[in-house]
Short mmCIF file of C-alpha atoms in Angstrom, two decimals:
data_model
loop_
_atom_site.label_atom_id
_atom_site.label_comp_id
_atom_site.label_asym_id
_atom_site.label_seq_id
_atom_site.Cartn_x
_atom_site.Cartn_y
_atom_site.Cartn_z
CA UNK Q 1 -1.88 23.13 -2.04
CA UNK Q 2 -4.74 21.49 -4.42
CA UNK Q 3 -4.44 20.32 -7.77
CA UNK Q 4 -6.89 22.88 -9.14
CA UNK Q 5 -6.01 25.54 -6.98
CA UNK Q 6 -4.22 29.06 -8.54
CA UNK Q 7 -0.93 28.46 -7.34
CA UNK Q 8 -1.23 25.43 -8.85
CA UNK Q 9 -2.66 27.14 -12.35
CA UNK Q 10 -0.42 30.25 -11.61
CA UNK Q 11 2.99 28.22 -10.14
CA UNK Q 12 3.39 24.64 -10.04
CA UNK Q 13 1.99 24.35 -13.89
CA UNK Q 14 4.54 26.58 -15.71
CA UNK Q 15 7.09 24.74 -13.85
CA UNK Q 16 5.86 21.45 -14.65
CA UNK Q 17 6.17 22.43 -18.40
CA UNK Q 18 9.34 24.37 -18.04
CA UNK Q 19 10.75 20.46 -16.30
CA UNK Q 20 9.23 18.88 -19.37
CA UNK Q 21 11.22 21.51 -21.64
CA UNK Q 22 14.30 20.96 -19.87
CA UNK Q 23 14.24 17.37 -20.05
CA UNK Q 24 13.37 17.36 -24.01
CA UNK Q 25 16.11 20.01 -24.98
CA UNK Q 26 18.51 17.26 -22.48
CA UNK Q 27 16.93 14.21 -24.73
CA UNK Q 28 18.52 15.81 -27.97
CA UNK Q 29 22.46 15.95 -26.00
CA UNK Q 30 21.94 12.81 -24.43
CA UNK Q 31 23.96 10.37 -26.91
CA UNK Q 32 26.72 12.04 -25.84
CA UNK Q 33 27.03 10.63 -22.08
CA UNK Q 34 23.97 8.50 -21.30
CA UNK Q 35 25.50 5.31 -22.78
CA UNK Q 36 28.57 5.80 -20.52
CA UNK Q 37 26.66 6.74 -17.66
CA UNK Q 38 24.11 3.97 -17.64
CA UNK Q 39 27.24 0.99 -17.93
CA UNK Q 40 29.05 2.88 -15.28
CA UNK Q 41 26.74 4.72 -13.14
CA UNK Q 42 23.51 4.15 -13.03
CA UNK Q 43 23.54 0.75 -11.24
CA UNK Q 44 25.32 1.75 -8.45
CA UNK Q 45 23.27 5.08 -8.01
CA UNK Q 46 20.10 2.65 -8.05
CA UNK Q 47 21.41 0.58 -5.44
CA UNK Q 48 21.99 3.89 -3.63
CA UNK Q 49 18.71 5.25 -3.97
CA UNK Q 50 16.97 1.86 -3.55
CA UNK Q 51 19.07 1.72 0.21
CA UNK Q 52 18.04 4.75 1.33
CA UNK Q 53 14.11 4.35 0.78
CA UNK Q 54 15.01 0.77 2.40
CA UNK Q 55 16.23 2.48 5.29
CA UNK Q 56 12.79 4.47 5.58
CA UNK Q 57 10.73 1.20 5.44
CA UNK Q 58 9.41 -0.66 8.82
CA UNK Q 59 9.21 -4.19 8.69
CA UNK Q 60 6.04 -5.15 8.63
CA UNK Q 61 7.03 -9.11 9.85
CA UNK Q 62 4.36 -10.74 6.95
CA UNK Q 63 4.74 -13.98 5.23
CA UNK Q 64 6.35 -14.71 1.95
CA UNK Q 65 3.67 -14.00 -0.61
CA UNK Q 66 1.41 -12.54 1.99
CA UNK Q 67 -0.81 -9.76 1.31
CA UNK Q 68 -2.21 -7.12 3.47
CA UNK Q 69 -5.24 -4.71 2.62
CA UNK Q 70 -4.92 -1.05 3.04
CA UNK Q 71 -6.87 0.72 5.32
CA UNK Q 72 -9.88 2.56 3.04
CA UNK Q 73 -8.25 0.76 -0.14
CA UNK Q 74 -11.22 0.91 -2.15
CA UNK Q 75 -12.15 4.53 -1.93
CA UNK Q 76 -8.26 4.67 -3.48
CA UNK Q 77 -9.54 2.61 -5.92
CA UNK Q 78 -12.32 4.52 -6.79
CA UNK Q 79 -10.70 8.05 -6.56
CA UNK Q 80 -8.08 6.52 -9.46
CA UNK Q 81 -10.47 5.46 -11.65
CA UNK Q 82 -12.25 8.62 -11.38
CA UNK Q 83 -9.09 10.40 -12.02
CA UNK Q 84 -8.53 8.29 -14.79
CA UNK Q 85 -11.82 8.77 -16.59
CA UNK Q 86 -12.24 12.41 -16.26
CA UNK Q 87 -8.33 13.32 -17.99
CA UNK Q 88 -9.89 10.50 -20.69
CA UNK Q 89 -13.05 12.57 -21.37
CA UNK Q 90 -10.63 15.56 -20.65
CA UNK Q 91 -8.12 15.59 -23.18
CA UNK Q 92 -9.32 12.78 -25.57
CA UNK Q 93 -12.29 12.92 -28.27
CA UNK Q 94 -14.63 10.09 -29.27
CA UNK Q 95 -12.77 8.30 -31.81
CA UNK Q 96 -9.87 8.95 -30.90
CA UNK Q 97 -9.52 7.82 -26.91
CA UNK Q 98 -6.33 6.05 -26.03
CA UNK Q 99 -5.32 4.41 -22.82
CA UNK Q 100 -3.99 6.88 -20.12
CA UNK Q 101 -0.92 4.50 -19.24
CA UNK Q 102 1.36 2.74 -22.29
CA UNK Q 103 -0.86 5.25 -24.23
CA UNK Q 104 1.39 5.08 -27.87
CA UNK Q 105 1.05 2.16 -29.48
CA UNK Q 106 4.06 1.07 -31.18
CA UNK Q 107 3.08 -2.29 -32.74
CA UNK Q 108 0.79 -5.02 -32.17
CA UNK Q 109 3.25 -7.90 -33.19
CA UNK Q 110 2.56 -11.69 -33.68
CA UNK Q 111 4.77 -13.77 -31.13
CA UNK Q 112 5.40 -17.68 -30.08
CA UNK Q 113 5.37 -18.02 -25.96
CA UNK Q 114 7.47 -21.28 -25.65
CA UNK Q 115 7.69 -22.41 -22.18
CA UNK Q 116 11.35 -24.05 -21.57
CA UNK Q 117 11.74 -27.75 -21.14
CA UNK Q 118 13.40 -28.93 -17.59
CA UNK Q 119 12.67 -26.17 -15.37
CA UNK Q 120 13.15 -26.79 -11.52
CA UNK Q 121 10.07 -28.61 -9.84
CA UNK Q 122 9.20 -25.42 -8.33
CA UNK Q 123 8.20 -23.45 -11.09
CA UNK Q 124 6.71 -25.87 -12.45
CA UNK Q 125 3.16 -24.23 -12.42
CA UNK Q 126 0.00 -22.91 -14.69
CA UNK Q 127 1.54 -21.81 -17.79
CA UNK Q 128 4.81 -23.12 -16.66
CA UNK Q 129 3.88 -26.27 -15.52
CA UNK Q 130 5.05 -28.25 -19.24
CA UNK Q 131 7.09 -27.43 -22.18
CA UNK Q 132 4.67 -25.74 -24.82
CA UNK Q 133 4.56 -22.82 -27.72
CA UNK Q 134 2.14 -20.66 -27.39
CA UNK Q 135 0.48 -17.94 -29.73
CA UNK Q 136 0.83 -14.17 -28.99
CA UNK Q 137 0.10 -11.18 -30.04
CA UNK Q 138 2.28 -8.52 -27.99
CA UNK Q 139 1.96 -4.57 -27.91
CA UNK Q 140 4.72 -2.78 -27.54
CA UNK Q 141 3.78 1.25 -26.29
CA UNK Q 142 4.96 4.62 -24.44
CA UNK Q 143 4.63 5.66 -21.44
CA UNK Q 144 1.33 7.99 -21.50
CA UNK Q 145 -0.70 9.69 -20.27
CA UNK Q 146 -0.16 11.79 -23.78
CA UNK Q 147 1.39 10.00 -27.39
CA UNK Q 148 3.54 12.23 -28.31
CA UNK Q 149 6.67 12.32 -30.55
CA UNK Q 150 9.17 9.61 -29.54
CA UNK Q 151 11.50 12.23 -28.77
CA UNK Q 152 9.56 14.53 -26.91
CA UNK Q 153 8.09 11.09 -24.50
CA UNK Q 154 9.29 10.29 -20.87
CA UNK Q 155 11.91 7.44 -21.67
CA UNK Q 156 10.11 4.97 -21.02
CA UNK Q 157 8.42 1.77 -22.87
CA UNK Q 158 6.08 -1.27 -21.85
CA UNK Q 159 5.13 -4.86 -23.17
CA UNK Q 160 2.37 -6.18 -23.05
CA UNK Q 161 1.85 -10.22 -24.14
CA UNK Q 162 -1.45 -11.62 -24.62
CA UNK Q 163 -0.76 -15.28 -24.58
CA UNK Q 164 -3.77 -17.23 -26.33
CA UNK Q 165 -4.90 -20.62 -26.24
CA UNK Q 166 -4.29 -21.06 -22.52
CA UNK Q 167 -6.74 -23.68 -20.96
CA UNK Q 168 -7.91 -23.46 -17.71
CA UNK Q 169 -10.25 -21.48 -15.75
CA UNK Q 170 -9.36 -17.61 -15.67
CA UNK Q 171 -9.86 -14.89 -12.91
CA UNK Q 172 -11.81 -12.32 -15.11
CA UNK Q 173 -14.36 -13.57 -16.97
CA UNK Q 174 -14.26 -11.53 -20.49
CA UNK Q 175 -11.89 -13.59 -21.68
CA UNK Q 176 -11.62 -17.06 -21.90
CA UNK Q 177 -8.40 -18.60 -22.80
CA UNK Q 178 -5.76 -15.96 -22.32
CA UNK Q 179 -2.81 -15.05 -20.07
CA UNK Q 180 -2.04 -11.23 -20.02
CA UNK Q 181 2.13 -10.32 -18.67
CA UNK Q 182 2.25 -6.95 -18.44
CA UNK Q 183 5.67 -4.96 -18.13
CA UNK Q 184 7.55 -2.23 -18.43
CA UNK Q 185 10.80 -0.64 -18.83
CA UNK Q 186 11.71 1.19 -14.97
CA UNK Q 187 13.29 -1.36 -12.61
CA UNK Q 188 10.49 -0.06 -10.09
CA UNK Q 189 7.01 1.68 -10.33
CA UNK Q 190 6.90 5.57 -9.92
CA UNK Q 191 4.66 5.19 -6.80
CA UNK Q 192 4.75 2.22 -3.75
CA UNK Q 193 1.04 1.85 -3.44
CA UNK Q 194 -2.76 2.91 -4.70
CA UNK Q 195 -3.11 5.58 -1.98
CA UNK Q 196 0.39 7.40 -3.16
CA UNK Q 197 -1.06 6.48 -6.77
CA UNK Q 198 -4.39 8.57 -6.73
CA UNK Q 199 -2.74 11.31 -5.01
CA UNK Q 200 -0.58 11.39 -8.14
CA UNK Q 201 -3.16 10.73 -10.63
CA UNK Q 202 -4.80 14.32 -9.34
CA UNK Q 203 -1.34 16.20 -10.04
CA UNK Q 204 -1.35 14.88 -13.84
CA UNK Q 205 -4.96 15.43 -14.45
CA UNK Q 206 -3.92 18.83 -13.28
CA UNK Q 207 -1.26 18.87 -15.85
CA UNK Q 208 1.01 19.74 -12.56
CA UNK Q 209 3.18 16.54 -11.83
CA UNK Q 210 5.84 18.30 -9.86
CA UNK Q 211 3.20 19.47 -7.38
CA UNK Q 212 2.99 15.57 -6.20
CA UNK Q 213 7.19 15.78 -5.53
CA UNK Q 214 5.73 18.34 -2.72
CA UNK Q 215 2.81 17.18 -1.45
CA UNK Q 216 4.09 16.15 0.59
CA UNK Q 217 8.27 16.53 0.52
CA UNK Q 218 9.75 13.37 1.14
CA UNK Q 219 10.26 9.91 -0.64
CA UNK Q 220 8.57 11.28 -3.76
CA UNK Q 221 11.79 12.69 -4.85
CA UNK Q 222 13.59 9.83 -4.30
CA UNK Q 223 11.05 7.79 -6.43
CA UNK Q 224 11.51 10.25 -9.20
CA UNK Q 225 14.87 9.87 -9.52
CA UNK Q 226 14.83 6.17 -9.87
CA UNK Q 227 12.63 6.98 -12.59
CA UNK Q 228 15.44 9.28 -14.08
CA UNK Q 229 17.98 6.68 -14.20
CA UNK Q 230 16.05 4.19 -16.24
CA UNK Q 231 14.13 6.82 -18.51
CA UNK Q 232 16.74 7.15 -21.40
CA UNK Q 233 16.32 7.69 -24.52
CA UNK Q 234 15.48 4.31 -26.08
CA UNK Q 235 16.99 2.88 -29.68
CA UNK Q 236 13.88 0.41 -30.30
CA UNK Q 237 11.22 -0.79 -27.43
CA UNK Q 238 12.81 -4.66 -29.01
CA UNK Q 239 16.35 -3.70 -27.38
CA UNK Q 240 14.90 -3.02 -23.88
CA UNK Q 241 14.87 -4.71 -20.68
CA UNK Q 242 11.35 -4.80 -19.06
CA UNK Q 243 10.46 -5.64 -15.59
CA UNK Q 244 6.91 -6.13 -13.91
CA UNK Q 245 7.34 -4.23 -10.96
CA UNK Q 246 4.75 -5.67 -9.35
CA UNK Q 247 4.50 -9.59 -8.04
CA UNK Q 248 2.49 -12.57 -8.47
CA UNK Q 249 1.64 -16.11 -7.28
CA UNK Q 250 3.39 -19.06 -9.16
CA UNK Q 251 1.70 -21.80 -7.28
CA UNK Q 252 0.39 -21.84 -4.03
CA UNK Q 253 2.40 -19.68 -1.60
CA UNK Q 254 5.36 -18.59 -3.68
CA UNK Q 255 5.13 -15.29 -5.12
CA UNK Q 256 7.26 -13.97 -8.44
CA UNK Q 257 8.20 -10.91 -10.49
CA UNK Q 258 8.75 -11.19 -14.12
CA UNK Q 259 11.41 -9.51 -16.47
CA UNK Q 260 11.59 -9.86 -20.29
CA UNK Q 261 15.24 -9.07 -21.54
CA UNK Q 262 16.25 -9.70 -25.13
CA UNK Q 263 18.53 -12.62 -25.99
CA UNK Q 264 20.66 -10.17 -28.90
CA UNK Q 265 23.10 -7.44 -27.82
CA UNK Q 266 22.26 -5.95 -31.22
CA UNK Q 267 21.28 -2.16 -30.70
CA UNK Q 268 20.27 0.08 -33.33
CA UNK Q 269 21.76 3.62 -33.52
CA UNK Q 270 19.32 6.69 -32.95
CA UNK Q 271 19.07 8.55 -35.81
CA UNK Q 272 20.72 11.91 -36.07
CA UNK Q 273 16.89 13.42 -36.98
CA UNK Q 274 14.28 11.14 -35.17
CA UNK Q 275 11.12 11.19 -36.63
CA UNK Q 276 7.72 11.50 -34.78
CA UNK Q 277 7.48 7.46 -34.73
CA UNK Q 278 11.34 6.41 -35.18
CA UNK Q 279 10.88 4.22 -32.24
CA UNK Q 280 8.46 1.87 -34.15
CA UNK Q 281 10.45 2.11 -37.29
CA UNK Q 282 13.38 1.15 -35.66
CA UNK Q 283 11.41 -2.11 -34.96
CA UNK Q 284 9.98 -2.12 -38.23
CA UNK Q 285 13.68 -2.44 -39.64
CA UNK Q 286 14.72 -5.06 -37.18
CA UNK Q 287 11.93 -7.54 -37.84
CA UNK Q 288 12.35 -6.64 -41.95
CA UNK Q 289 14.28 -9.97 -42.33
CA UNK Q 290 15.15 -11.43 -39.24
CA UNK Q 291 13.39 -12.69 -35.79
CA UNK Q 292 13.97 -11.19 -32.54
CA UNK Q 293 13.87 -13.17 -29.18
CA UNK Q 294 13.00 -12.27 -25.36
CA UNK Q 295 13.53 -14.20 -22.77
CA UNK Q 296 10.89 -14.24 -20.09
CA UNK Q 297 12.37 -14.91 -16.63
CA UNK Q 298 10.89 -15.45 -12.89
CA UNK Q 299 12.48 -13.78 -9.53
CA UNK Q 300 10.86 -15.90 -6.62
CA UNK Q 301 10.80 -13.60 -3.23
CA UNK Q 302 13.07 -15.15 -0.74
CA UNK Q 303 12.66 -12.00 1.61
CA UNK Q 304 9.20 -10.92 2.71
CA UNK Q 305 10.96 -7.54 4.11
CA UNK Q 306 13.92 -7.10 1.85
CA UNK Q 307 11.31 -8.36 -1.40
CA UNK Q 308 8.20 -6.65 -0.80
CA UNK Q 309 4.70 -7.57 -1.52
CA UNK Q 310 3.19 -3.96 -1.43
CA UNK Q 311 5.45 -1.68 -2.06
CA UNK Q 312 5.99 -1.75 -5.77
CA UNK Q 313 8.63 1.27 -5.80
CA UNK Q 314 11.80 -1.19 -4.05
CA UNK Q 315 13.06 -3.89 -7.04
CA UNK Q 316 13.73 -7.37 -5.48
CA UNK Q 317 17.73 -7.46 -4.49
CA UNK Q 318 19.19 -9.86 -7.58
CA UNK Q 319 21.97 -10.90 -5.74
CA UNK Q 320 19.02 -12.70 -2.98
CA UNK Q 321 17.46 -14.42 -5.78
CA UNK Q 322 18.35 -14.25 -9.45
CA UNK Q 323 16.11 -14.32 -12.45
CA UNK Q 324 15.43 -17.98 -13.71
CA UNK Q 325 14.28 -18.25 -17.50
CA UNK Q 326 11.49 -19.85 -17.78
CA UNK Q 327 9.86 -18.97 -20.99
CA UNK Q 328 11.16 -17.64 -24.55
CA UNK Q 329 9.53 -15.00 -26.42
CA UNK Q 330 10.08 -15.69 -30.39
CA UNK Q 331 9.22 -12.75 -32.91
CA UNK Q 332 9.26 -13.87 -36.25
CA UNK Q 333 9.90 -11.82 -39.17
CA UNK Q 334 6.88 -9.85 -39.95
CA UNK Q 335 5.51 -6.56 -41.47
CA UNK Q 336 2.88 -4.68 -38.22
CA UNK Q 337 2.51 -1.38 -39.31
CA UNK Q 338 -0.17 -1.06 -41.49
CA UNK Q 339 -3.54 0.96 -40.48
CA UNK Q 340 -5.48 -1.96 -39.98
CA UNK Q 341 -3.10 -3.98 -37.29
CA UNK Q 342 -2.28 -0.41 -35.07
CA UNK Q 343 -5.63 0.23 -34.93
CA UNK Q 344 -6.16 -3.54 -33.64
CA UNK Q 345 -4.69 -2.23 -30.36
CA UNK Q 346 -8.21 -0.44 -29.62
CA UNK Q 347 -10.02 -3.77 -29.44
CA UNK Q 348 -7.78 -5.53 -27.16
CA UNK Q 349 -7.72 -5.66 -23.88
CA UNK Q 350 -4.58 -6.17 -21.66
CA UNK Q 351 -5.40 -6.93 -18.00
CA UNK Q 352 -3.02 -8.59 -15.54
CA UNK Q 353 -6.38 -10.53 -14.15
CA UNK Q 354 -6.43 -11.91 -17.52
CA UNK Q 355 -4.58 -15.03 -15.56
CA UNK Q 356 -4.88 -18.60 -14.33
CA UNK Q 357 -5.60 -18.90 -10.71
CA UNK Q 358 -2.10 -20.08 -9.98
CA UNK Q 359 -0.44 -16.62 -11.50
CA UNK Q 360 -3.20 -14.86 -9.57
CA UNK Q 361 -1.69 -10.75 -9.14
CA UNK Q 362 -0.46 -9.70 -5.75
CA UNK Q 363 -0.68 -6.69 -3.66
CA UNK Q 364 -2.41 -3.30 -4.05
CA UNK Q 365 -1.52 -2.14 -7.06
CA UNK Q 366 -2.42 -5.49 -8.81
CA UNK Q 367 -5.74 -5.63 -6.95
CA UNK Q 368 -6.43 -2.13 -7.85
CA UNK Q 369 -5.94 -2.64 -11.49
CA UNK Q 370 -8.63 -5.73 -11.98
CA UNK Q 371 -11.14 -2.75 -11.83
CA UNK Q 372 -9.11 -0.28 -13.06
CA UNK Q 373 -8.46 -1.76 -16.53
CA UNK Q 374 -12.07 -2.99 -16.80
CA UNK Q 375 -13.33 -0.16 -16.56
CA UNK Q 376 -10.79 2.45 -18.22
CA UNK Q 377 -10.62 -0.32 -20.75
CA UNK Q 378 -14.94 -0.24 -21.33
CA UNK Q 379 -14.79 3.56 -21.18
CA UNK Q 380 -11.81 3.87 -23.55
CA UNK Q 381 -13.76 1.54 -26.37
CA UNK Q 382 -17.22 2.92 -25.52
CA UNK Q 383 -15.83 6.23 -26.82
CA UNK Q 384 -14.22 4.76 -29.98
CA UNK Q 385 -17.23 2.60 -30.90
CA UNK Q 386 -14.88 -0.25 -30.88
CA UNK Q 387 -15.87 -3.72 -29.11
CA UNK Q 388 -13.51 -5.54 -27.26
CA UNK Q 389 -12.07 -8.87 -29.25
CA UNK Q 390 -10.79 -12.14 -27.21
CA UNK Q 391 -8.23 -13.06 -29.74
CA UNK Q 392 -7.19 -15.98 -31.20
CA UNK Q 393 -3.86 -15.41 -33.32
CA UNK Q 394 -5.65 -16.33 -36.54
CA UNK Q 395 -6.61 -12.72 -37.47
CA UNK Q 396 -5.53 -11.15 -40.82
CA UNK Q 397 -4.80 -7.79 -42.13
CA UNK Q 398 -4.90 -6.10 -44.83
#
C-alpha cells in the first residue's frame, strides 16, 4: 500500500473519515460513562496495554541516560520535515499557517515558574539548582494537525512554558535567555521513534491515518489505543494532567521526564451545547477572578530497560520512581483572549532545545525535533510575514 496510491484515495480515506465520524458522534454521549470509566478503568487497561508492548521489547543492556543513534536517523529526519512542510503549504494559506502539531491555540497566558526551596541534592541542577520565580508566558493548544471545533478535536491538549530570564548559555542559539518545557496530555507519544514517526507523518499528509495501523499490522494498534484511553473529552486544558513523554538530562548522567498536574480538583462541567472554542472559555472563566496553579514534577529513570531512553510510546513505571515536585506553575488572574495576545502565539517559538546544557533533550525524538521545530517554525512565520520574538514578559496588549 502507498499513501497516495488509489486504494488509499478509493479505501483507506473514506474509512479514515468514517473513524473520525464515529469518534465525534461518540464525543457528544461520552459524559455519560467516560468519567466512570477513566477512575475505574482506564488505569488498569494502560498498565495492560503498556505490559504487553513491554513484552515485545528486547533489552537493549544501555546505560541509564544513555543514548543510541538510529541507523539512517537523519534521512528520518529529513523525510519528517518534508512531510511536515508540504501538508503546511498543503492545507494552509499565507497568513494564515499554523503549526502542524498543538496546532489550536487556546491562550497565550502570563505565568510565575517558582522553583521549590529544599529539593534533594540531586535535582539540584540548571533551572533547579536554587529557589527562584521565574516569568512565563505559557500556550496552552490542541492536538493538530487541523484547529477545528473543540468538539470535533482528537482529545487531546498540550502546554507549552516558555520560561524567560534564564541565565546561562543555551543549546540553540535564537534565543538567548529562555527555557522551553514542552508537554502534553497522553501518558505516552503515539509513535516509539522518528523512523515509526515519518512513516506516520505520510498517512496524515494523505489524510489516511488508519492506513499507518496497517502498514504494517502490529504494535501500531496497540499504540492507538493507549491514545484512546487518554483522549477524552476535556473540561478546560487548566484541569489536565500533562506529561512530556519524552526524557531529558538533569545534570550530568541522570536523565528525567516531566509532568505538570494541577494543584485544584476543581473541574468545570462541559456545557450541554459546546461552542466552537468552549475549551478556551472554560479557561477564560476560571482565571476571571481567581489564580490557577500547576505543579511541575521530575521522574528520574531508575531502569534503563523498564524506563526507556528511545522509545517514547512506554511511560516510566510510577511505582519504580515517583514524580518529585520540583517547580510550581502560578497563573494569576488575567484576561488572554483578545486578538492581539492569540495572535502573539505566531511569533513565538517553542523548542525543547530552547534549554540549558544541563536539561539538554534525550533520544530520537528530542534530537529530531531541534531541526524539526526550526525549521517548521521559520517556514510557518515566513508564510505569515510574522518574525519570531525572544520574549521578555514585559509585553502589553491591547
Amino acid at each position: 500500500m502507498k499513501p497516495q496510491g488509489l486504494f488509499t484515495f478509493l479505501v483507506l480515506r473514506p474509512l479514515s473519515d468514517l473513524f473520525l465520524w464515529l469518534w465525534r458522534l461518540e464525543r457528544r454521549v461520552e459524559f455519560l460513562y467516560r468519567p466512570r470509566f477513566d477512575r475505574w478503568a482506564r488505569g488498569p487497561l494502560f498498565a495492560l496495554l503498556q505490559a504487553a508492548q513491554n513484552a515485545l521489547r528486547r533489552d537493549e543492556h544501555l546505560a541509564l541516560a544513555e543514548e543510541r543513534m538510529l541507523p539512517d536517523e537523519e534521512s528520518y529526519t529529513q523525510a519528517i520535515i518534508d512531510e511536515l512542510a508540504r501538508f503546511t503549504r498543503e492545507n494552509w494559506l499565507p497568513g494564515s499557517a499554523q503549526r502542524f502539531g498543538n496546532t489550536k491555540t487556546f491562550g497565550v497566558l502570563r505565568g510565575e515558574f517558582t522553583v521549590l526551596p529544599d529539593l534533594p541534592v540531586g535535582l539540584r541542577h540548571g533551572l533547579f539548582a536554587e529557589p527562584r520565580t521565574y516569568p512565563a508566558w505559557v500556550r496552552f493548544s490542541g492536538p493538530g494537525p487541523y484547529a477545528p471545533p473543540d468538539l470535533e478535536d482528537l482529545g487531546q491538549c498540550s502546554v507549552a512554558i516558555k520560561v524567560m530570564d534564564v541565565a546561562g548559555p543555551t543549546l540553540l542559539e535564537d534565543e538567548r535567555s529562555t527555557q522551553d518545557l514542552i508537554l502534553v496530555s497522553p501518558a505516552s507519544f503515539v509513535t516509539p521513534d522518528i523512523r515509526e514517526n515519518a512513516r506516520m507523518q505520510r498517512w496524515v499528509r494523505a489524510k489516511a491515518p488508519l492506513g499507518y495501523l496497517v502498514d504494517p499490522v502490529g504494535r501500531h494498534l496497540l499504540h492507538l489505543a493507549m491514545q484512546l484511553l487518554y483522549s477524552p473529552m476535556h473540561s478546560s486544558p487548566l484541569e489536565v494532567r500533562y506529561y512530556s513523554n519524552v526524557p531529558f538530562l538533569l545534570g550530568e548522567g541522570q536523565a528525567v521526564q516531566y509532568s505538570l498536574e494541577p494543584r485544584s480538583r476543581a473541574r468545570s462541567r462541559i456545557p450541554a451545547h459546546p461552542s466552537e472554542n468552549y475549551l478556551r472559555e472554560a479557561m477564560v472563566r476560571t482565571l476571571a477572578g481567581a489564580d490557577w496553579s500547576f505543579d511541575f514534577m521530575v521522574q528520574v529513570q531508575t531502569d534503563p530497560h523498564r524506563m526507556p531512553i528511545e522509545d517514547a510510546t512506554v511511560k516510566w513505571p510510577e511505582r519504580l520512581s515517583p514524580y518529585v515536585p520540583v517547580a510550581r506553575l502560578r497563573l494569576p488572574a488575567q484576561r488572554f483572549d483578545s486578538d492581539a495576545q492569540l495572535a502573539f502565539a505566531d511569533a513565538l517559538r517553542y523548542n525543547p532545545w530552547h534549554s540549558l546544557p544541563a536539561h539538554r533533550p534525550l533520544g530520537n525524538s528530542n534530537r529530531a525535533r531541534r531541526r524539526m521545530y526550526a525549521e517548521l517554525a521559520t517556514l510557518r512565520q515566513a508564510m505569515n510575514r510574522v518574525e519570531h520574538v525572544e520574549p521578555t514578559g514585559a509585553e502589553t496588549f491591547d
